[in-house]
Amino acid sequence: DERNGDFFGPPLNRLARIVDLGNGGQILCSERISALIPERVTFLETVALRGLDVAERVFQVNHSESSLEFPPLRINRTLNRAGNIPS
């Protein structure tokens, strides 16, 4: 949804959660986007994201033929939690 020149809604929330999983220089995308560029992505894992009912399959977009190595996804920042207490 566009309001006053800015965007809002569930797709933007999903995007923010996926981006928050990444490390510096890492490009991540959802399964829906990965289907548009299947030869350029690597499946990483399925993650439960805060505020979303369904777990999201997260993919890394490969920069070149030799994929860069990154630390594990920063999952603890995006898990579905009540405050700081694990469910």
JSON list of C-alpha atoms in Angstrom, two decimals:
[
{"chain": "A", "resi": 1, "resn": "ASP", "atom": "CA", "xyz": [0.00, 0.00, 0.00]},
{"chain": "A", "resi": 2, "resn": "GLU", "atom": "CA", "xyz": [1.27, 3.45, -0.85]},
{"chain": "A", "resi": 3, "resn": "ARG", "atom": "CA", "xyz": [0.46, 6.36, 1.46]},
{"chain": "A", "resi": 4, "resn": "ASN", "atom": "CA", "xyz": [1.94, 9.83, 1.21]},
{"chain": "A", "resi": 5, "resn": "GLY", "atom": "CA", "xyz": [4.84, 8.63, -0.93]},
{"chain": "A", "resi": 6, "resn": "ASP", "atom": "CA", "xyz": [5.76, 5.76, 1.40]},
{"chain": "A", "resi": 7, "resn": "PHE", "atom": "CA", "xyz": [4.91, 2.04, 1.40]},
{"chain": "A", "resi": 8, "resn": "PHE", "atom": "CA", "xyz": [3.21, -0.03, 4.12]},
{"chain": "A", "resi": 9, "resn": "GLY", "atom": "CA", "xyz": [1.79, -3.52, 4.56]},
{"chain": "A", "resi": 10, "resn": "PRO", "atom": "CA", "xyz": [2.61, -7.21, 4.97]},
{"chain": "A", "resi": 11, "resn": "PRO", "atom": "CA", "xyz": [4.99, -7.50, 1.96]},
{"chain": "A", "resi": 12, "resn": "LEU", "atom": "CA", "xyz": [7.14, -4.70, 3.33]},
{"chain": "A", "resi": 13, "resn": "ASN", "atom": "CA", "xyz": [7.11, -6.29, 6.81]},
{"chain": "A", "resi": 14, "resn": "ARG", "atom": "CA", "xyz": [8.25, -9.61, 5.29]},
{"chain": "A", "resi": 15, "resn": "LEU", "atom": "CA", "xyz": [11.02, -7.83, 3.39]},
{"chain": "A", "resi": 16, "resn": "ALA", "atom": "CA", "xyz": [12.24, -6.05, 6.53]},
{"chain": "A", "resi": 17, "resn": "ARG", "atom": "CA", "xyz": [12.39, -9.35, 8.47]},
{"chain": "A", "resi": 18, "resn": "ILE", "atom": "CA", "xyz": [14.31, -11.12, 5.68]},
{"chain": "A", "resi": 19, "resn": "VAL", "atom": "CA", "xyz": [16.79, -8.25, 5.28]},
{"chain": "A", "resi": 20, "resn": "ASP", "atom": "CA", "xyz": [17.38, -8.25, 9.06]},
{"chain": "A", "resi": 21, "resn": "LEU", "atom": "CA", "xyz": [18.58, -11.88, 8.86]},
{"chain": "A", "resi": 22, "resn": "GLY", "atom": "CA", "xyz": [21.54, -11.01, 6.66]},
{"chain": "A", "resi": 23, "resn": "ASN", "atom": "CA", "xyz": [25.14, -10.10, 7.31]},
{"chain": "A", "resi": 24, "resn": "GLY", "atom": "CA", "xyz": [27.01, -7.20, 5.73]},
{"chain": "A", "resi": 25, "resn": "GLY", "atom": "CA", "xyz": [27.20, -7.56, 1.94]},
{"chain": "A", "resi": 26, "resn": "GLN", "atom": "CA", "xyz": [24.80, -10.52, 1.89]},
{"chain": "A", "resi": 27, "resn": "ILE", "atom": "CA", "xyz": [21.77, -10.30, -0.40]},
{"chain": "A", "resi": 28, "resn": "LEU", "atom": "CA", "xyz": [18.76, -12.34, 0.74]},
{"chain": "A", "resi": 29, "resn": "CYS", "atom": "CA", "xyz": [15.37, -12.92, -0.83]},
{"chain": "A", "resi": 30, "resn": "SER", "atom": "CA", "xyz": [12.13, -14.83, -0.32]},
{"chain": "A", "resi": 31, "resn": "GLU", "atom": "CA", "xyz": [11.07, -17.95, -2.20]},
{"chain": "A", "resi": 32, "resn": "ARG", "atom": "CA", "xyz": [8.80, -15.87, -4.42]},
{"chain": "A", "resi": 33, "resn": "ILE", "atom": "CA", "xyz": [11.68, -13.69, -5.62]},
{"chain": "A", "resi": 34, "resn": "SER", "atom": "CA", "xyz": [14.03, -16.69, -5.92]},
{"chain": "A", "resi": 35, "resn": "ALA", "atom": "CA", "xyz": [11.66, -18.20, -8.50]},
{"chain": "A", "resi": 36, "resn": "LEU", "atom": "CA", "xyz": [12.41, -15.23, -10.79]},
{"chain": "A", "resi": 37, "resn": "ILE", "atom": "CA", "xyz": [16.20, -15.89, -10.72]},
{"chain": "A", "resi": 38, "resn": "PRO", "atom": "CA", "xyz": [16.61, -19.61, -9.90]},
{"chain": "A", "resi": 39, "resn": "GLU", "atom": "CA", "xyz": [20.10, -19.86, -11.39]},
{"chain": "A", "resi": 40, "resn": "ARG", "atom": "CA", "xyz": [21.40, -17.07, -9.11]},
{"chain": "A", "resi": 41, "resn": "VAL", "atom": "CA", "xyz": [20.15, -18.20, -5.68]},
{"chain": "A", "resi": 42, "resn": "THR", "atom": "CA", "xyz": [21.04, -20.74, -3.01]},
{"chain": "A", "resi": 43, "resn": "PHE", "atom": "CA", "xyz": [18.50, -21.96, -0.46]},
{"chain": "A", "resi": 44, "resn": "LEU", "atom": "CA", "xyz": [19.73, -21.26, 3.08]},
{"chain": "A", "resi": 45, "resn": "GLU", "atom": "CA", "xyz": [16.97, -22.32, 5.48]},
{"chain": "A", "resi": 46, "resn": "THR", "atom": "CA", "xyz": [13.37, -21.98, 6.56]},
{"chain": "A", "resi": 47, "resn": "VAL", "atom": "CA", "xyz": [12.89, -19.39, 9.29]},
{"chain": "A", "resi": 48, "resn": "ALA", "atom": "CA", "xyz": [9.98, -18.38, 11.52]},
{"chain": "A", "resi": 49, "resn": "LEU", "atom": "CA", "xyz": [9.83, -14.59, 11.27]},
{"chain": "A", "resi": 50, "resn": "ARG", "atom": "CA", "xyz": [8.32, -12.29, 13.87]},
{"chain": "A", "resi": 51, "resn": "GLY", "atom": "CA", "xyz": [4.81, -11.12, 12.98]},
{"chain": "A", "resi": 52, "resn": "LEU", "atom": "CA", "xyz": [4.31, -13.68, 10.20]},
{"chain": "A", "resi": 53, "resn": "ASP", "atom": "CA", "xyz": [2.11, -16.77, 10.52]},
{"chain": "A", "resi": 54, "resn": "VAL", "atom": "CA", "xyz": [4.03, -18.94, 8.06]},
{"chain": "A", "resi": 55, "resn": "ALA", "atom": "CA", "xyz": [7.76, -19.72, 8.14]},
{"chain": "A", "resi": 56, "resn": "GLU", "atom": "CA", "xyz": [9.71, -18.20, 5.25]},
{"chain": "A", "resi": 57, "resn": "ARG", "atom": "CA", "xyz": [12.16, -20.05, 2.99]},
{"chain": "A", "resi": 58, "resn": "VAL", "atom": "CA", "xyz": [15.19, -17.76, 2.77]},
{"chain": "A", "resi": 59, "resn": "PHE", "atom": "CA", "xyz": [17.57, -17.70, -0.20]},
{"chain": "A", "resi": 60, "resn": "GLN", "atom": "CA", "xyz": [20.91, -16.00, -0.82]},
{"chain": "A", "resi": 61, "resn": "VAL", "atom": "CA", "xyz": [21.46, -14.23, -4.12]},
{"chain": "A", "resi": 62, "resn": "ASN", "atom": "CA", "xyz": [24.89, -15.25, -5.39]},
{"chain": "A", "resi": 63, "resn": "HIS", "atom": "CA", "xyz": [27.15, -12.35, -6.41]},
{"chain": "A", "resi": 64, "resn": "SER", "atom": "CA", "xyz": [29.14, -14.30, -9.00]},
{"chain": "A", "resi": 65, "resn": "GLU", "atom": "CA", "xyz": [30.07, -17.80, -10.10]},
{"chain": "A", "resi": 66, "resn": "SER", "atom": "CA", "xyz": [32.07, -18.24, -6.88]},
{"chain": "A", "resi": 67, "resn": "SER", "atom": "CA", "xyz": [29.60, -17.60, -4.07]},
{"chain": "A", "resi": 68, "resn": "LEU", "atom": "CA", "xyz": [30.88, -15.63, -1.09]},
{"chain": "A", "resi": 69, "resn": "GLU", "atom": "CA", "xyz": [30.92, -17.24, 2.34]},
{"chain": "A", "resi": 70, "resn": "PHE", "atom": "CA", "xyz": [28.91, -15.54, 5.08]},
{"chain": "A", "resi": 71, "resn": "PRO", "atom": "CA", "xyz": [28.32, -16.29, 8.77]},
{"chain": "A", "resi": 72, "resn": "PRO", "atom": "CA", "xyz": [25.04, -18.04, 9.69]},
{"chain": "A", "resi": 73, "resn": "LEU", "atom": "CA", "xyz": [21.84, -16.05, 9.39]},
{"chain": "A", "resi": 74, "resn": "ARG", "atom": "CA", "xyz": [21.12, -13.76, 12.33]},
{"chain": "A", "resi": 75, "resn": "ILE", "atom": "CA", "xyz": [17.97, -15.66, 13.26]},
{"chain": "A", "resi": 76, "resn": "ASN", "atom": "CA", "xyz": [17.83, -14.63, 16.92]},
{"chain": "A", "resi": 77, "resn": "ARG", "atom": "CA", "xyz": [16.97, -11.06, 15.79]},
{"chain": "A", "resi": 78, "resn": "THR", "atom": "CA", "xyz": [13.82, -12.11, 13.92]},
{"chain": "A", "resi": 79, "resn": "LEU", "atom": "CA", "xyz": [12.32, -15.06, 15.79]},
{"chain": "A", "resi": 80, "resn": "ASN", "atom": "CA", "xyz": [8.72, -14.97, 16.89]},
{"chain": "A", "resi": 81, "resn": "ARG", "atom": "CA", "xyz": [9.14, -14.06, 20.56]},
{"chain": "A", "resi": 82, "resn": "ALA", "atom": "CA", "xyz": [7.22, -12.34, 23.31]},
{"chain": "A", "resi": 83, "resn": "GLY", "atom": "CA", "xyz": [9.72, -9.79, 24.57]},
{"chain": "A", "resi": 84, "resn": "ASN", "atom": "CA", "xyz": [13.07, -11.44, 25.15]},
{"chain": "A", "resi": 85, "resn": "ILE", "atom": "CA", "xyz": [11.73, -14.79, 26.37]},
{"chain": "A", "resi": 86, "resn": "PRO", "atom": "CA", "xyz": [11.95, -17.67, 23.82]},
{"chain": "A", "resi": 87, "resn": "SER", "atom": "CA", "xyz": [8.56, -19.24, 23.10]}
]
